Amino acid sequence: MRNLTVLASAFALVLACPLVNAQTPAAKSADTAAASAANGKRAFTSVGCVACHGAQGQGTAMGIQIAPPPFELPALITYVRQPTGKMPPFAPGAVSDQQLADIYAFLKSVAPPPSASETLTGNADNGKKLFAAYGCYECHGRQGAGASTGPRIGPPAITLAAVLRYVRAPTGQMPPYTTKVVSDQDLADIYTYLKSLPPPPPASSIPLLNQ
Amino acid sequence: MRKSKKDSVNRRDFLRAAAAGTAALVVHPAVAKAASPEQPRATGAPPLLKAQPDAPAGAEVVTVDRPGSDFMVDVLKTLNFEYLCANPGNSFRSLHESLINYGGNRTPEFITCCHEESSVAMGHGYAKIEGKPLLVCVHGTVGLQHASMAIYDAFCDRVPVYIVLGNFGDAAERFGQVDWTHSAQDPAAMIRDYVKWDDRPVSLQGFSESAVRAYKIATTPPMMPVALVADHELQEYAISDGANLSVPKLTMTSPPVGDSGAVAEIARLLVAAENPVLVTDRVARTPAGLAGLIELAETLQAPVVDRNGRMNFPTRHPLNHTERGGAAIANADVIAGLELTDFWSTVNSVGGQLNPVVRPSTKPGTKLVSITANELYMKSNYQDFQRYAAVDIAIAADAEATLPSLIEAVKRQITDDRKRTFQDRGAKLATAHQQAMQAQRETAASGWDATPISTARMSSEIWAQIKDEDWSLVSNCQFVSRWPLRLWDFNKHYHYIGGEGGYGVGYGLPAAVGAALANRKHGRLTVNIQNDGDLMFAPGVLWTAAHHRIPLLIVMHNNRAYHQELMQVQMMADRHNRGITNASIGSVLVDPPIDYSKLAQGMGVHAEGPISDPDDLAPAIRRAIAIVKGGDPALIDVLTQPR
């Protein structure tokens, strides 16, 4: 109500973009010379990607995490030339295919942050309780099914390591939950609970969604 | 008060005259003649002022045959209000009595309200369906303060509500303590920042002219509420014998239309653009606005991104790109905002956690053009005018009224070449629309069988039961993740009426009852998805719906919280690194859980629930619709996911 736009309209935008949705024609794969991560690091700054994606591609309030990249180089080029969300497009005059190949090499070279996630095992029952108690349900729905206020996270499409990274330092509108208030073990429990949930049925199997 | 020298009898003169035993001796101010010689027509019955027939000679005459409020009714009847929504109050008791007896309780018919906020919000919802205001009477200082939140919503939403408020202007005429507390020197002062116009006439003729003027002002775009003070003395004292009262003719002002040069320039940009986008918010005031927008979009084969302040554009039209609005706007080279309340936020977004971080949502160089009547009238204090948008062409005019000339100008400029380009674009847009719709359905499937019930499931269950009826959804969809707008087939102007305007809570139920009141004579099935927190502000309007037999299907979105605030407090607890399990303190409605069906039943409304199994929804909705079709309101309490 009083501060509606913060959580309503801003959230809707966050959900509208990522690479998987890009339907632009596949970029002609760069006939580029061997890529250089060092050049890429420089280009990442000089071209201005850094302003939104952060020095290590770790993401900021203005742009999402893109390092290490979960996508291939052609997809990166396609996206940069014709983004589908909030990101401004970059024409070849602004950043060449070669520079993008370098940037890709740089992003690849960024090591994922160290994580305790491999050693953790979670408890789904406790995770279910914590999911409610910590207020995750408020934005993601009681069973993590998602809403206009937060995306579906049950079952999660990302790894526990990625969840740990995201929840500590969200890049969008989600509030940060630091180690001071939520332990890695708590998050592992929540993750295990979310993993235990069934995936949504396809819409085609639901008559009411085809009326 | 400053007593009218023209046409109301000075009470003390009257008493003196009466005491002298000769009411006939009352002096009629000669100035009455000067009023308006070209309008000799006095409305209503001849003004009379007689001693009560059975009073002994010499006794004070304590009856009034023709109070000023009768003339007020004559005036108000010329404005053709179907209904009067009011909670009774003694500052307008004479007008109340004149309306129900002298006026026959017809045009307007009195609708009993249990809170002035409900009266105004009913007027708000009614006007968005009917396209014209109803009358709201409020009681002096106290009623107006109750009404003020709803007036602000209507103001922000650019909706006309016609308010008459009682007041005891002349301190010497107040009977006691209560009259004093219910009186103000300048009663409308407290709402002046969010009404378009107000007046405090001091004579009946002044009331007459101001009443007609107020109607005209309220209903000329940009439309807004207006307030007229009906002074107690003007209402209660007799109309003087021979008073030359008249009601001026109401001529509706034609809405402001855009300057032809600027319209042609916008048309040129739109025709030349590779990726034009039309962004709409409150364009369609009438069915003509909806039809006009369809014609403009189809002529250009341009996508429409709808902010849904009104029913502007059909949801299943291939050019409706609301659900992929971000991508459409990011790709646009020309963006036309039509009655777009917040242009700035359409082309910028605010992210960030601690401090707002602004970034453009458009490509550099995108041309922005705007047509809105909002530019014609802004107030300083309340900030509903939104952040300043640096557009390239701004037309201060009503968009709906300007559409025909814009469409003409566009058609004039289209070459065969452009037509072919438009066709190709249209084909691509149709595919993108289909994909966006499919994405909505896939998202809706998430949590389909969950308990509490997902808002997507609830919306789909309602749709299944109403889609073959002549339906009208009259609640804001924002709080149910906009599911109806994402899934249902909206295509008539009364299928949707937008939201609060000012996001003031308490609007939902009374506005829905008001809209249902307007829909009643058209035989439409009115549907309201009702937030629990909103209902608790002023639930008495349930009784109003039952009492006046206003058919309305109310489906509760009962998430047992002031959920927006719950999320906000959670964010603060997270940010402050403490107490993250405490956020519900102050924001949830759980202990005890509120039984909305009992509440509704207690006010004479058919009700069932709470329902938490999604499979129980369809039969409950069917039962409720049967009641509504019989002419009564019905409520179903549904326990839902938060959003």
Coordinates of N, CA, C and O in Angstrom, one line a residue, chain A residues 1-11 13-14 16 23 52 60-63 82-89 132-149 152 154 170-182 200-204 206 208-211, chain B residues 316 326-327 330-331 348-353 357-364 435 438 441-448 450-452 457 460-461 463-464 467 478-479 481 486-487 503 505 537 559 562-568 570-571 573-583 588 641-643:
Chain A
M1 N 0.8 -1.2 0.0 CA 0.0 0.0 0.0 C 0.8 1.2 0.0 O 1.1 1.8 -1.0
R2 N 1.3 1.7 1.1 CA 2.0 3.0 1.1 C 3.2 3.0 0.2 O 3.5 4.0 -0.4
N3 N 3.9 1.9 0.2 CA 5.2 2.0 -0.6 C 5.2 0.9 -1.7 O 6.1 0.2 -1.9
L4 N 4.1 0.9 -2.3 CA 3.8 -0.3 -3.2 C 4.8 -0.5 -4.3 O 5.2 -1.6 -4.6
T5 N 5.2 0.6 -4.9 CA 6.0 0.5 -6.1 C 7.3 -0.3 -5.8 O 7.8 -1.0 -6.6
V6 N 7.8 0.0 -4.6 CA 9.1 -0.7 -4.3 C 9.0 -2.2 -4.5 O 9.9 -2.8 -5.1
L7 N 7.9 -2.7 -4.0 CA 7.9 -4.2 -4.1 C 7.1 -4.7 -5.3 O 7.2 -5.8 -5.6
A8 N 6.2 -3.9 -5.8 CA 5.4 -4.4 -6.9 C 6.1 -4.2 -8.3 O 6.5 -5.1 -8.9
S9 N 6.2 -2.9 -8.7 CA 6.6 -2.7 -10.0 C 8.1 -3.0 -10.2 O 8.5 -3.7 -11.1
A10 N 8.9 -2.7 -9.2 CA 10.3 -3.0 -9.3 C 10.5 -4.5 -9.4 O 11.3 -5.0 -10.2
F11 N 9.8 -5.3 -8.7 CA 9.9 -6.7 -8.7 C 9.6 -7.3 -10.1 O 10.2 -8.1 -10.6
L13 N 9.9 -6.0 -12.9 CA 11.0 -5.8 -13.8 C 12.1 -6.8 -13.7 O 12.7 -7.3 -14.6
V14 N 12.4 -7.1 -12.4 CA 13.6 -7.9 -12.2 C 13.3 -9.3 -12.8 O 14.3 -9.9 -13.3
A16 N 11.9 -10.0 -15.5 CA 11.5 -10.0 -16.9 C 12.6 -10.3 -17.9 O 12.4 -10.2 -19.1
Q23 N 15.3 -14.1 -27.5 CA 14.9 -14.8 -28.7 C 15.5 -14.2 -29.9 O 15.0 -14.4 -31.0
C52 N 27.6 -1.7 -14.0 CA 26.4 -2.4 -13.6 C 26.7 -3.8 -13.1 O 26.0 -4.3 -12.2
T60 N 25.6 -6.0 -9.3 CA 25.4 -4.8 -8.4 C 23.9 -4.6 -8.4 O 23.2 -5.3 -9.1
A61 N 23.5 -3.5 -7.8 CA 22.1 -3.1 -7.8 C 21.6 -2.9 -9.3 O 20.4 -3.0 -9.6
M62 N 22.6 -2.5 -10.1 CA 22.2 -2.1 -11.5 C 22.2 -3.3 -12.5 O 21.8 -3.2 -13.6
G63 N 22.9 -4.4 -12.1 CA 23.0 -5.5 -13.1 C 23.3 -6.8 -12.3 O 23.8 -6.8 -11.2
Q82 N 21.5 -7.1 -28.3 CA 20.0 -6.9 -28.2 C 19.4 -7.4 -26.9 O 18.8 -8.4 -26.9
P83 N 19.7 -6.7 -25.9 CA 19.2 -7.2 -24.6 C 17.7 -7.1 -24.5 O 17.1 -6.3 -25.2
T84 N 17.1 -7.9 -23.7 CA 15.6 -8.0 -23.7 C 15.1 -7.4 -22.4 O 13.9 -7.3 -22.2
G85 N 16.0 -7.0 -21.5 CA 15.5 -6.4 -20.2 C 15.9 -5.0 -20.0 O 15.7 -4.2 -20.9
K86 N 16.5 -4.7 -18.9 CA 16.9 -3.4 -18.5 C 18.2 -2.9 -19.1 O 18.5 -1.8 -19.1
M87 N 19.0 -3.9 -19.5 CA 20.4 -3.6 -20.0 C 20.3 -2.8 -21.3 O 19.5 -3.1 -22.2
P88 N 21.1 -1.7 -21.4 CA 21.1 -1.0 -22.7 C 21.9 -1.8 -23.7 O 22.8 -2.6 -23.4
P89 N 21.5 -1.7 -25.0 CA 22.2 -2.5 -26.1 C 23.6 -1.8 -26.4 O 23.7 -0.6 -26.2
A132 N 9.2 -20.5 6.6 CA 8.1 -19.6 7.1 C 8.6 -18.6 8.1 O 8.3 -17.4 8.1
A133 N 9.4 -19.1 9.1 CA 9.8 -18.2 10.2 C 10.7 -17.1 9.7 O 10.5 -15.9 10.2
Y134 N 11.5 -17.3 8.7 CA 12.4 -16.2 8.3 C 11.7 -15.3 7.2 O 12.4 -14.4 6.7
G135 N 10.5 -15.6 6.9 CA 9.7 -14.7 6.0 C 10.0 -14.9 4.5 O 9.6 -14.1 3.7
C136 N 10.7 -16.0 4.2 CA 11.0 -16.2 2.7 C 9.6 -16.4 2.0 O 9.5 -15.9 0.9
Y137 N 8.6 -17.0 2.7 CA 7.3 -17.2 2.1 C 6.6 -15.9 1.7 O 5.8 -15.9 0.8
E138 N 7.0 -14.8 2.4 CA 6.2 -13.6 2.1 C 6.4 -13.2 0.7 O 5.4 -12.6 0.1
C139 N 7.5 -13.3 0.1 CA 7.7 -12.9 -1.3 C 7.7 -14.1 -2.3 O 7.4 -13.9 -3.4
H140 N 8.1 -15.3 -1.8 CA 8.2 -16.4 -2.7 C 7.0 -17.4 -2.6 O 7.0 -18.3 -3.4
G141 N 6.0 -17.1 -1.8 CA 4.9 -18.0 -1.6 C 5.2 -19.0 -0.6 O 6.4 -19.4 -0.3
R142 N 4.1 -19.6 0.0 CA 4.3 -20.5 1.2 C 5.1 -21.8 0.8 O 5.8 -22.3 1.6
Q143 N 5.0 -22.2 -0.5 CA 5.8 -23.4 -0.9 C 6.8 -22.9 -2.0 O 7.2 -23.8 -2.8
G144 N 7.2 -21.7 -1.9 CA 8.2 -21.2 -2.9 C 7.8 -21.2 -4.3 O 8.6 -21.2 -5.3
A145 N 6.4 -21.2 -4.5 CA 5.9 -21.3 -5.9 C 6.0 -20.0 -6.7 O 5.8 -19.9 -7.9
G146 N 6.4 -18.9 -6.0 CA 6.6 -17.6 -6.7 C 5.3 -16.7 -6.7 O 4.2 -17.2 -6.5
A147 N 5.5 -15.4 -7.0 CA 4.4 -14.5 -7.1 C 5.0 -13.2 -7.7 O 6.2 -13.2 -8.1
S148 N 4.2 -12.2 -7.8 CA 4.7 -10.9 -8.4 C 5.8 -10.3 -7.5 O 6.6 -9.5 -7.9
T149 N 5.9 -10.8 -6.3 CA 6.9 -10.2 -5.4 C 8.2 -11.0 -5.3 O 9.2 -10.5 -4.6
R152 N 9.7 -18.0 -8.4 CA 9.6 -19.4 -7.9 C 11.0 -19.9 -7.6 O 11.9 -19.8 -8.3
G154 N 10.9 -23.0 -5.6 CA 10.7 -24.3 -5.1 C 10.1 -25.1 -6.3 O 9.0 -24.8 -6.8
P170 N 22.0 -10.2 -2.4 CA 21.1 -10.1 -3.6 C 21.4 -8.9 -4.5 O 21.9 -7.9 -3.9
T171 N 21.2 -9.1 -5.7 CA 21.5 -8.0 -6.7 C 20.3 -7.2 -7.1 O 20.4 -6.2 -7.7
G172 N 19.1 -7.7 -6.7 CA 17.9 -7.0 -7.0 C 17.2 -6.4 -5.9 O 17.8 -5.6 -5.1
Q173 N 15.9 -6.7 -5.7 CA 15.1 -6.1 -4.6 C 15.1 -7.0 -3.4 O 14.6 -6.6 -2.4
M174 N 15.5 -8.2 -3.5 CA 15.5 -9.1 -2.3 C 16.4 -8.5 -1.2 O 17.5 -8.1 -1.5
P175 N 15.9 -8.5 0.0 CA 16.7 -8.0 1.1 C 17.8 -9.0 1.4 O 17.6 -10.2 1.3
P176 N 19.0 -8.6 1.9 CA 20.0 -9.5 2.2 C 19.8 -10.2 3.5 O 19.4 -9.6 4.5
Y177 N 20.1 -11.5 3.6 CA 20.1 -12.2 4.9 C 21.5 -12.6 5.1 O 22.1 -13.4 4.4
T178 N 22.2 -11.9 6.1 CA 23.6 -12.1 6.4 C 23.8 -13.3 7.3 O 22.8 -13.9 7.9
T179 N 25.1 -13.7 7.4 CA 25.4 -14.9 8.3 C 25.0 -14.5 9.8 O 24.9 -15.4 10.6
K180 N 24.9 -13.2 10.0 CA 24.5 -12.9 11.4 C 23.2 -13.3 11.8 O 22.9 -13.6 13.0
V181 N 22.2 -13.4 10.8 CA 20.9 -13.8 11.2 C 20.5 -15.2 10.6 O 19.6 -15.8 11.2
V182 N 21.1 -15.6 9.5 CA 20.8 -16.9 9.0 C 22.1 -17.7 8.7 O 22.9 -17.2 7.9
P200 N 6.5 -27.7 -10.9 CA 5.1 -27.3 -11.4 C 4.7 -28.2 -12.6 O 5.6 -28.5 -13.4
P201 N 3.4 -28.5 -12.7 CA 2.9 -29.2 -13.8 C 3.0 -28.3 -15.0 O 2.9 -27.1 -14.9
P202 N 3.1 -28.9 -16.2 CA 3.0 -28.0 -17.4 C 1.6 -27.4 -17.5 O 0.6 -28.1 -17.2
A203 N 1.5 -26.2 -18.0 CA 0.2 -25.6 -18.1 C -0.8 -26.4 -19.0 O -2.0 -26.4 -18.8
S204 N -0.2 -27.0 -20.0 CA -1.1 -27.8 -20.9 C -1.8 -28.9 -20.3 O -2.8 -29.3 -20.8
I206 N -3.4 -28.6 -17.5 CA -4.4 -28.0 -16.6 C -5.5 -27.4 -17.4 O -5.3 -26.3 -18.0
L208 N -8.1 -25.6 -16.8 CA -8.5 -24.3 -16.4 C -7.5 -23.2 -16.9 O -7.8 -22.1 -17.0
L209 N -6.3 -23.7 -17.3 CA -5.3 -22.7 -17.8 C -5.4 -22.6 -19.3 O -4.6 -22.0 -20.0
N210 N -6.4 -23.3 -19.9 CA -6.5 -23.3 -21.3 C -7.9 -22.9 -21.7 O -8.5 -23.4 -22.7
Q211 N -8.5 -22.0 -21.0 CA -9.9 -21.6 -21.3 C -9.9 -20.2 -21.9 O -9.0 -19.4 -21.6
Chain B
R316 N -6.3 -10.0 -24.7 CA -5.8 -11.1 -25.6 C -5.6 -10.6 -27.0 O -5.4 -11.3 -27.9
G326 N 8.6 -4.7 -20.3 CA 10.0 -4.3 -20.1 C 10.8 -4.4 -21.4 O 11.5 -3.5 -21.8
A327 N 10.6 -5.5 -22.1 CA 11.3 -5.8 -23.3 C 10.8 -4.8 -24.4 O 11.6 -4.3 -25.2
A330 N 12.3 -1.4 -23.7 CA 13.7 -1.4 -23.9 C 14.1 -1.3 -25.4 O 15.1 -0.8 -25.8
N331 N 13.2 -1.8 -26.2 CA 13.5 -1.9 -27.6 C 12.9 -0.8 -28.4 O 13.1 -0.6 -29.6
N348 N 12.3 4.8 -16.8 CA 13.4 4.7 -15.8 C 13.0 3.6 -14.8 O 11.8 3.4 -14.6
S349 N 14.0 3.0 -14.2 CA 13.6 2.2 -13.1 C 14.4 2.5 -11.9 O 15.6 3.0 -12.0
V350 N 13.9 2.2 -10.7 CA 14.6 2.5 -9.5 C 14.9 1.2 -8.9 O 14.0 0.4 -8.5
G351 N 16.2 0.9 -8.7 CA 16.6 -0.3 -8.0 C 17.4 0.1 -6.8 O 17.3 1.2 -6.3
G352 N 18.2 -0.9 -6.4 CA 19.1 -0.5 -5.2 C 18.5 -0.9 -3.9 O 17.3 -1.1 -3.9
Q353 N 19.3 -1.1 -2.9 CA 18.8 -1.5 -1.6 C 18.7 -0.3 -0.7 O 17.6 0.1 -0.3
V357 N 18.7 3.6 -6.8 CA 19.6 3.6 -8.0 C 18.8 3.7 -9.2 O 18.0 2.8 -9.5
V358 N 18.9 4.8 -10.0 CA 18.1 5.0 -11.1 C 18.8 4.5 -12.4 O 20.0 4.8 -12.5
R359 N 18.1 3.8 -13.2 CA 18.7 3.6 -14.5 C 17.6 3.7 -15.6 O 16.4 3.4 -15.4
P360 N 18.0 4.1 -16.8 CA 17.0 4.2 -17.9 C 16.5 2.9 -18.3 O 17.3 1.9 -18.3
S361 N 15.3 2.8 -18.7 CA 14.7 1.6 -19.2 C 14.7 1.6 -20.7 O 14.2 0.6 -21.3
T362 N 15.1 2.7 -21.3 CA 15.0 2.8 -22.8 C 16.4 2.9 -23.4 O 17.4 3.1 -22.6
K363 N 16.5 2.7 -24.7 CA 17.7 2.9 -25.4 C 18.0 4.4 -25.4 O 17.1 5.2 -25.4
P364 N 19.3 4.8 -25.5 CA 19.5 6.2 -25.7 C 18.9 6.7 -27.0 O 18.9 6.0 -27.9
Q435 N 3.7 -15.9 -27.1 CA 4.7 -16.5 -26.2 C 4.6 -15.9 -24.8 O 4.7 -16.6 -23.8
Q438 N 1.7 -17.6 -23.1 CA 2.0 -18.9 -22.7 C 2.9 -18.9 -21.5 O 2.7 -19.7 -20.5
R441 N 0.7 -18.6 -18.5 CA 0.1 -19.9 -18.1 C 1.0 -20.8 -17.4 O 0.7 -21.5 -16.4
E442 N 2.2 -20.9 -17.9 CA 3.2 -21.8 -17.3 C 3.5 -21.3 -15.8 O 3.6 -22.1 -14.9
T443 N 3.6 -20.0 -15.7 CA 3.9 -19.5 -14.3 C 2.7 -19.7 -13.4 O 2.8 -20.0 -12.2
A444 N 1.5 -19.6 -14.0 CA 0.3 -19.8 -13.2 C 0.2 -21.3 -12.7 O -0.4 -21.5 -11.6
A445 N 0.8 -22.2 -13.4 CA 0.7 -23.6 -13.0 C 1.5 -23.9 -11.7 O 1.3 -24.8 -11.0
S446 N 2.5 -23.0 -11.4 CA 3.3 -23.1 -10.2 C 2.4 -23.0 -9.0 O 1.7 -22.0 -8.8
G447 N 2.5 -24.0 -8.1 CA 1.7 -24.0 -6.9 C 0.2 -24.2 -7.1 O -0.6 -23.8 -6.3
W448 N -0.2 -24.9 -8.2 CA -1.5 -25.0 -8.7 C -2.4 -25.7 -7.6 O -3.5 -25.3 -7.3
A450 N -1.7 -26.0 -4.4 CA -1.2 -25.6 -3.0 C -2.3 -25.2 -2.1 O -3.4 -24.7 -2.5
T451 N -2.1 -25.4 -0.8 CA -2.9 -24.8 0.2 C -1.9 -24.0 1.1 O -0.9 -24.5 1.5
P452 N -2.2 -22.7 1.5 CA -3.3 -21.9 1.0 C -3.3 -21.8 -0.5 O -2.3 -22.1 -1.2
R457 N -4.6 -19.8 -9.1 CA -5.6 -20.8 -9.1 C -7.0 -20.2 -8.8 O -8.0 -20.4 -9.5
S460 N -8.2 -18.3 -11.8 CA -8.7 -19.2 -12.9 C -10.0 -19.9 -12.5 O -10.8 -20.1 -13.4
E461 N -10.2 -20.2 -11.2 CA -11.5 -20.8 -10.8 C -12.6 -19.8 -11.0 O -13.7 -20.2 -11.4
W463 N -12.6 -17.3 -13.2 CA -12.8 -17.1 -14.6 C -13.6 -18.2 -15.2 O -14.5 -18.0 -16.1
A464 N -13.4 -19.5 -14.8 CA -14.1 -20.6 -15.3 C -15.6 -20.4 -15.1 O -16.4 -20.8 -16.0
K467 N -16.8 -16.7 -17.3 CA -16.4 -16.3 -18.6 C -17.6 -16.2 -19.6 O -17.5 -15.5 -20.6
Q478 N -3.6 -5.8 -8.6 CA -2.2 -5.8 -8.2 C -1.8 -6.7 -7.1 O -0.8 -7.3 -7.0
F479 N -2.8 -6.9 -6.1 CA -2.5 -7.6 -4.9 C -2.6 -9.1 -5.1 O -2.3 -9.9 -4.2
S481 N -1.1 -10.6 -7.7 CA -0.1 -10.8 -8.7 C -0.6 -10.5 -10.1 O -0.2 -11.1 -11.1
R486 N -3.6 -11.2 -16.4 CA -2.6 -12.1 -17.1 C -3.3 -13.3 -17.8 O -2.8 -13.8 -18.7
L487 N -4.5 -13.6 -17.3 CA -5.1 -14.9 -17.7 C -6.5 -14.7 -18.4 O -6.9 -15.4 -19.3
Y503 N -3.6 4.6 -3.8 CA -3.2 3.4 -3.0 C -3.7 3.6 -1.5 O -3.0 3.1 -0.6
V505 N -5.8 2.5 1.4 CA -6.5 1.2 1.7 C -7.9 1.5 2.3 O -8.1 2.6 2.9
F537 N -11.2 -2.0 7.0 CA -11.2 -0.6 7.2 C -12.7 -0.1 7.5 O -12.9 0.6 8.4
N559 N -5.1 -13.3 2.9 CA -3.8 -13.8 3.2 C -3.5 -13.4 4.7 O -2.3 -13.5 5.1
Y562 N -1.6 -7.5 6.5 CA -1.3 -6.3 5.7 C 0.0 -6.6 5.1 O 1.1 -6.3 5.5
H563 N -0.1 -7.4 4.0 CA 1.0 -8.1 3.5 C 2.1 -7.2 2.9 O 3.3 -7.5 3.0
Q564 N 1.7 -6.1 2.3 CA 2.7 -5.2 1.7 C 3.6 -4.7 2.8 O 4.8 -4.7 2.7
E565 N 3.0 -4.4 3.9 CA 3.8 -3.9 5.1 C 4.6 -5.0 5.7 O 5.7 -4.7 6.1
L566 N 4.0 -6.2 5.7 CA 4.8 -7.3 6.3 C 6.1 -7.5 5.5 O 7.2 -7.6 6.1
M567 N 6.0 -7.4 4.2 CA 7.2 -7.5 3.4 C 8.2 -6.4 3.7 O 9.4 -6.6 3.7
Q568 N 7.6 -5.2 3.8 CA 8.5 -4.0 4.0 C 9.2 -4.2 5.4 O 10.4 -3.8 5.5
Q570 N 9.8 -6.9 7.0 CA 10.8 -8.0 6.8 C 12.1 -7.5 6.2 O 13.2 -7.8 6.6
M571 N 11.9 -6.7 5.2 CA 13.1 -6.1 4.5 C 14.0 -5.3 5.5 O 15.2 -5.3 5.5
A573 N 14.0 -5.7 8.8 CA 14.6 -6.6 9.8 C 15.9 -7.2 9.2 O 16.9 -7.4 9.8
D574 N 15.8 -7.6 7.9 CA 16.9 -8.2 7.2 C 18.0 -7.2 7.1 O 19.2 -7.5 7.4
R575 N 17.7 -6.0 6.7 CA 18.7 -4.9 6.5 C 19.4 -4.6 7.8 O 20.5 -4.3 7.8
H576 N 18.5 -4.6 8.9 CA 19.1 -4.2 10.2 C 19.8 -5.4 10.9 O 20.2 -5.2 12.0
N577 N 19.8 -6.6 10.2 CA 20.5 -7.7 10.8 C 20.0 -8.2 12.1 O 20.7 -8.5 13.0
R578 N 18.6 -8.2 12.3 CA 18.1 -8.6 13.6 C 16.6 -9.0 13.5 O 15.9 -8.5 12.6
G579 N 16.2 -9.8 14.4 CA 14.8 -10.1 14.6 C 14.1 -10.5 13.4 O 12.9 -10.1 13.2
I580 N 14.7 -11.3 12.5 CA 14.0 -11.6 11.2 C 12.8 -12.5 11.4 O 12.1 -12.7 10.4
T581 N 12.6 -13.0 12.6 CA 11.4 -13.8 12.8 C 10.3 -13.0 13.4 O 9.2 -13.5 13.6
N582 N 10.5 -11.7 13.6 CA 9.5 -10.9 14.3 C 8.7 -10.0 13.4 O 7.9 -9.2 13.8
A583 N 9.0 -10.1 12.1 CA 8.4 -9.1 11.2 C 6.9 -9.1 11.2 O 6.3 -8.1 10.9
V588 N 0.1 -8.7 10.9 CA -0.7 -9.8 10.5 C -2.0 -9.8 11.2 O -2.2 -9.2 12.3
Q641 N -2.5 -17.7 -0.8 CA -1.1 -17.4 -0.7 C -0.9 -15.9 -0.6 O -1.8 -15.1 -0.9
P642 N 0.3 -15.4 -0.1 CA 0.4 -14.0 0.2 C 0.1 -13.1 -1.1 O -0.6 -12.1 -0.9
R643 N 0.5 -13.5 -2.2 CA 0.3 -12.7 -3.4 C -0.1 -13.5 -4.6 O 0.3 -14.7 -4.7

